[in-house]
């Protein structure tokens, strides 16, 4: 499975940790930056990762900033991107089960590496339930038009 990841300076350390974690588990990772803790603007990286997902270059995206809020707001401006801020694994479970999110967003300044690993594991291994949830995600798609 191919995954695109990106962060700003506040998510950089967690991004590095998660990139290495995913690579160690055999995932192919496209790292869209940033590449240091030098201050940068999160919408740049949200756009890159969201476009990788929407164009189907990758199956899922993972974004990190300080709180996860800016990345979520920015990524969700790209049509076809469904970015969900998940601070712990249960949120990731329902982001996939109920919301069919295709981008996981995490908070570099609020989450430790172990909870982030578990959140990633759950997000990447959980399927969309469909059914009544699909009716709702289709209603979201209508809002895009
Ligand atoms: C950067 O200081 C911070 O604002 C950013 O990482 C993010 O938390 C924005 O939502």
PDB file of C-alpha atoms and ligand atoms in Angstrom:
ATOM      1  CA  UNK A   1       0.000   0.000   0.000  1.00  0.00           C
ATOM      2  CA  UNK A   2       1.241   3.495  -0.876  1.00  0.00           C
ATOM      3  CA  UNK A   3       0.875   6.319   1.639  1.00  0.00           C
ATOM      4  CA  UNK A   4       1.684  10.031   1.255  1.00  0.00           C
ATOM      5  CA  UNK A   5       2.723  11.894   4.377  1.00  0.00           C
ATOM      6  CA  UNK A   6       3.320  15.555   5.100  1.00  0.00           C
ATOM      7  CA  UNK A   7       3.686  17.996   7.954  1.00  0.00           C
ATOM      8  CA  UNK A   8       4.633  21.513   8.870  1.00  0.00           C
ATOM      9  CA  UNK A   9       7.455  22.307  11.305  1.00  0.00           C
ATOM     10  CA  UNK A  10       5.247  21.503  14.336  1.00  0.00           C
ATOM     11  CA  UNK A  11       4.444  18.048  12.980  1.00  0.00           C
ATOM     12  CA  UNK A  12       7.903  17.352  11.580  1.00  0.00           C
ATOM     13  CA  UNK A  13       9.227  15.142  14.373  1.00  0.00           C
ATOM     14  CA  UNK A  14       6.087  13.021  14.466  1.00  0.00           C
ATOM     15  CA  UNK A  15       6.117  12.781  10.659  1.00  0.00           C
ATOM     16  CA  UNK A  16       9.686  11.467  10.712  1.00  0.00           C
ATOM     17  CA  UNK A  17       8.725   8.928  13.347  1.00  0.00           C
ATOM     18  CA  UNK A  18       5.661   7.765  11.413  1.00  0.00           C
ATOM     19  CA  UNK A  19       7.528   7.636   8.077  1.00  0.00           C
ATOM     20  CA  UNK A  20      10.141   5.308   9.576  1.00  0.00           C
ATOM     21  CA  UNK A  21       7.417   3.290  11.312  1.00  0.00           C
ATOM     22  CA  UNK A  22       5.478   2.795   8.059  1.00  0.00           C
ATOM     23  CA  UNK A  23       8.619   1.929   6.094  1.00  0.00           C
ATOM     24  CA  UNK A  24       9.580  -0.643   8.730  1.00  0.00           C
ATOM     25  CA  UNK A  25       6.176  -2.261   8.203  1.00  0.00           C
ATOM     26  CA  UNK A  26       6.692  -2.464   4.433  1.00  0.00           C
ATOM     27  CA  UNK A  27       4.533   0.452   3.278  1.00  0.00           C
ATOM     28  CA  UNK A  28       5.717   2.553   0.354  1.00  0.00           C
ATOM     29  CA  UNK A  29       5.825   6.127   1.657  1.00  0.00           C
ATOM     30  CA  UNK A  30       5.872   9.315  -0.398  1.00  0.00           C
ATOM     31  CA  UNK A  31       7.194  12.057   1.892  1.00  0.00           C
ATOM     32  CA  UNK A  32       5.900  15.438   0.736  1.00  0.00           C
ATOM     33  CA  UNK A  33       7.842  17.370   3.412  1.00  0.00           C
ATOM     34  CA  UNK A  34       8.516  19.514   5.267  1.00  0.00           C
ATOM     35  CA  UNK A  35      12.086  18.460   5.857  1.00  0.00           C
ATOM     36  CA  UNK A  36      13.078  20.300   9.048  1.00  0.00           C
ATOM     37  CA  UNK A  37      11.716  22.191  12.046  1.00  0.00           C
ATOM     38  CA  UNK A  38      12.142  25.516  10.198  1.00  0.00           C
ATOM     39  CA  UNK A  39       8.840  27.387  10.204  1.00  0.00           C
ATOM     40  CA  UNK A  40       6.679  26.717   7.130  1.00  0.00           C
ATOM     41  CA  UNK A  41       3.003  27.099   6.180  1.00  0.00           C
ATOM     42  CA  UNK A  42       0.846  23.992   6.620  1.00  0.00           C
ATOM     43  CA  UNK A  43      -1.547  24.560   3.640  1.00  0.00           C
ATOM     44  CA  UNK A  44       1.336  23.886   1.210  1.00  0.00           C
ATOM     45  CA  UNK A  45       1.776  20.354   2.547  1.00  0.00           C
ATOM     46  CA  UNK A  46      -1.943  19.708   3.014  1.00  0.00           C
ATOM     47  CA  UNK A  47      -2.429  20.442  -0.708  1.00  0.00           C
ATOM     48  CA  UNK A  48       0.396  18.134  -1.822  1.00  0.00           C
ATOM     49  CA  UNK A  49      -0.802  15.163   0.217  1.00  0.00           C
ATOM     50  CA  UNK A  50      -4.500  15.716  -0.587  1.00  0.00           C
ATOM     51  CA  UNK A  51      -3.712  15.875  -4.306  1.00  0.00           C
ATOM     52  CA  UNK A  52      -1.710  12.637  -4.086  1.00  0.00           C
ATOM     53  CA  UNK A  53      -4.777  10.964  -2.566  1.00  0.00           C
ATOM     54  CA  UNK A  54      -7.376  12.438  -4.924  1.00  0.00           C
ATOM     55  CA  UNK A  55      -5.275  11.602  -8.004  1.00  0.00           C
ATOM     56  CA  UNK A  56      -4.930   8.040  -6.650  1.00  0.00           C
ATOM     57  CA  UNK A  57      -1.151   8.227  -6.644  1.00  0.00           C
ATOM     58  CA  UNK A  58      -1.547   6.795  -3.130  1.00  0.00           C
ATOM     59  CA  UNK A  59      -4.344   5.080  -1.259  1.00  0.00           C
ATOM     60  CA  UNK A  60      -4.188   7.193   1.910  1.00  0.00           C
ATOM     61  CA  UNK A  61      -2.607  10.383   3.189  1.00  0.00           C
ATOM     62  CA  UNK A  62      -1.309  11.241   6.642  1.00  0.00           C
ATOM     63  CA  UNK A  63      -0.854  14.862   7.707  1.00  0.00           C
ATOM     64  CA  UNK A  64       0.520  16.371  10.899  1.00  0.00           C
ATOM     65  CA  UNK A  65       0.737  19.898  12.246  1.00  0.00           C
ATOM     66  CA  UNK A  66       0.818  21.160  15.840  1.00  0.00           C
ATOM     67  CA  UNK A  67      -2.856  20.573  16.651  1.00  0.00           C
ATOM     68  CA  UNK A  68      -3.968  18.854  13.431  1.00  0.00           C
ATOM     69  CA  UNK A  69      -6.575  21.563  12.981  1.00  0.00           C
ATOM     70  CA  UNK A  70      -4.977  23.654  10.246  1.00  0.00           C
ATOM     71  CA  UNK A  71      -4.058  20.572   8.216  1.00  0.00           C
ATOM     72  CA  UNK A  72      -7.643  19.264   8.479  1.00  0.00           C
ATOM     73  CA  UNK A  73      -9.191  22.541   7.373  1.00  0.00           C
ATOM     74  CA  UNK A  74      -6.751  22.958   4.481  1.00  0.00           C
ATOM     75  CA  UNK A  75      -6.868  19.367   3.171  1.00  0.00           C
ATOM     76  CA  UNK A  76     -10.669  19.343   3.182  1.00  0.00           C
ATOM     77  CA  UNK A  77     -10.655  22.236   0.684  1.00  0.00           C
ATOM     78  CA  UNK A  78      -9.391  19.832  -1.989  1.00  0.00           C
ATOM     79  CA  UNK A  79     -12.327  18.151  -3.709  1.00  0.00           C
ATOM     80  CA  UNK A  80     -12.320  14.425  -2.979  1.00  0.00           C
ATOM     81  CA  UNK A  81     -10.164  14.747   0.126  1.00  0.00           C
ATOM     82  CA  UNK A  82     -11.808  13.612   3.358  1.00  0.00           C
ATOM     83  CA  UNK A  83      -9.393  14.478   6.131  1.00  0.00           C
ATOM     84  CA  UNK A  84     -10.158  13.440   9.704  1.00  0.00           C
ATOM     85  CA  UNK A  85      -8.331  14.667  12.777  1.00  0.00           C
ATOM     86  CA  UNK A  86      -7.794  11.640  15.010  1.00  0.00           C
ATOM     87  CA  UNK A  87      -6.160  12.078  18.406  1.00  0.00           C
ATOM     88  CA  UNK A  88      -6.438   8.432  19.418  1.00  0.00           C
ATOM     89  CA  UNK A  89      -7.198   5.046  17.826  1.00  0.00           C
ATOM     90  CA  UNK A  90     -10.953   5.031  18.468  1.00  0.00           C
ATOM     91  CA  UNK A  91     -11.303   8.201  16.405  1.00  0.00           C
ATOM     92  CA  UNK A  92      -9.351   6.533  13.588  1.00  0.00           C
ATOM     93  CA  UNK A  93     -11.612   3.483  13.755  1.00  0.00           C
ATOM     94  CA  UNK A  94     -14.730   5.577  13.190  1.00  0.00           C
ATOM     95  CA  UNK A  95     -13.063   7.938  10.719  1.00  0.00           C
ATOM     96  CA  UNK A  96     -12.789   4.860   8.482  1.00  0.00           C
ATOM     97  CA  UNK A  97     -15.874   2.834   9.577  1.00  0.00           C
ATOM     98  CA  UNK A  98     -18.374   5.688   9.399  1.00  0.00           C
ATOM     99  CA  UNK A  99     -16.755   8.573   7.516  1.00  0.00           C
ATOM    100  CA  UNK A 100     -14.629   6.772   4.910  1.00  0.00           C
ATOM    101  CA  UNK A 101     -11.867   9.311   5.521  1.00  0.00           C
ATOM    102  CA  UNK A 102      -8.960   9.033   3.102  1.00  0.00           C
ATOM    103  CA  UNK A 103      -6.563  11.284   5.032  1.00  0.00           C
ATOM    104  CA  UNK A 104      -5.567  10.794   8.662  1.00  0.00           C
ATOM    105  CA  UNK A 105      -4.573  13.992  10.445  1.00  0.00           C
ATOM    106  CA  UNK A 106      -2.651  13.909  13.720  1.00  0.00           C
ATOM    107  CA  UNK A 107      -1.397  16.502  16.207  1.00  0.00           C
ATOM    108  CA  UNK A 108       2.376  16.625  16.543  1.00  0.00           C
ATOM    109  CA  UNK A 109       2.243  18.781  19.672  1.00  0.00           C
ATOM    110  CA  UNK A 110      -0.433  16.744  21.441  1.00  0.00           C
ATOM    111  CA  UNK A 111       0.249  13.111  20.584  1.00  0.00           C
ATOM    112  CA  UNK A 112       3.079  10.864  21.671  1.00  0.00           C
ATOM    113  CA  UNK A 113       4.707   8.479  19.207  1.00  0.00           C
ATOM    114  CA  UNK A 114       3.094   5.319  20.568  1.00  0.00           C
ATOM    115  CA  UNK A 115      -0.484   6.595  20.428  1.00  0.00           C
ATOM    116  CA  UNK A 116       0.257   7.940  16.932  1.00  0.00           C
ATOM    117  CA  UNK A 117       1.520   4.521  15.768  1.00  0.00           C
ATOM    118  CA  UNK A 118      -1.598   2.831  17.078  1.00  0.00           C
ATOM    119  CA  UNK A 119      -3.816   5.483  15.501  1.00  0.00           C
ATOM    120  CA  UNK A 120      -2.102   4.909  12.139  1.00  0.00           C
ATOM    121  CA  UNK A 121      -2.431   1.117  12.468  1.00  0.00           C
ATOM    122  CA  UNK A 122      -6.173   1.345  13.108  1.00  0.00           C
ATOM    123  CA  UNK A 123      -6.768   3.884  10.322  1.00  0.00           C
ATOM    124  CA  UNK A 124      -4.938   1.813   7.709  1.00  0.00           C
ATOM    125  CA  UNK A 125      -6.538  -1.491   8.671  1.00  0.00           C
ATOM    126  CA  UNK A 126     -10.183  -0.471   9.054  1.00  0.00           C
ATOM    127  CA  UNK A 127     -12.710  -0.670   6.221  1.00  0.00           C
ATOM    128  CA  UNK A 128     -15.657   1.592   5.490  1.00  0.00           C
ATOM    129  CA  UNK A 129     -18.922   0.033   6.683  1.00  0.00           C
ATOM    130  CA  UNK A 130     -21.058   1.467   3.874  1.00  0.00           C
ATOM    131  CA  UNK A 131     -24.846   1.121   4.268  1.00  0.00           C
ATOM    132  CA  UNK A 132     -26.404   4.100   6.043  1.00  0.00           C
ATOM    133  CA  UNK A 133     -22.954   5.656   6.331  1.00  0.00           C
ATOM    134  CA  UNK A 134     -22.573   5.663   2.568  1.00  0.00           C
ATOM    135  CA  UNK A 135     -25.813   7.632   2.245  1.00  0.00           C
ATOM    136  CA  UNK A 136     -24.260  10.236   4.546  1.00  0.00           C
ATOM    137  CA  UNK A 137     -20.870  10.345   2.838  1.00  0.00           C
ATOM    138  CA  UNK A 138     -22.724  10.766  -0.461  1.00  0.00           C
ATOM    139  CA  UNK A 139     -24.521  13.751   1.084  1.00  0.00           C
ATOM    140  CA  UNK A 140     -21.100  15.199   1.901  1.00  0.00           C
ATOM    141  CA  UNK A 141     -20.060  14.705  -1.738  1.00  0.00           C
ATOM    142  CA  UNK A 142     -23.145  16.642  -2.818  1.00  0.00           C
ATOM    143  CA  UNK A 143     -21.990  19.534  -0.641  1.00  0.00           C
ATOM    144  CA  UNK A 144     -18.827  19.707  -2.744  1.00  0.00           C
ATOM    145  CA  UNK A 145     -20.753  20.612  -5.890  1.00  0.00           C
TER     146      UNK A 145
HETATM  147  C1  LIG B   1       2.105  26.261  13.872  1.00  0.00           C
HETATM  148  O1  LIG B   1       2.543  27.076  14.874  1.00  0.00           O
HETATM  149  C2  LIG B   1       0.691  25.771  14.146  1.00  0.00           C
HETATM  150  O2  LIG B   1      -0.200  26.822  14.059  1.00  0.00           O
HETATM  151  C3  LIG B   1       0.322  24.671  13.179  1.00  0.00           C
HETATM  152  O3  LIG B   1       1.225  23.629  13.302  1.00  0.00           O
HETATM  153  C4  LIG B   1      -1.043  24.040  13.354  1.00  0.00           C
HETATM  154  O4  LIG B   1      -1.232  23.586  14.670  1.00  0.00           O
HETATM  155  C5  LIG B   1      -2.165  24.788  12.824  1.00  0.00           C
HETATM  156  O5  LIG B   1      -3.335  24.411  12.920  1.00  0.00           O
END
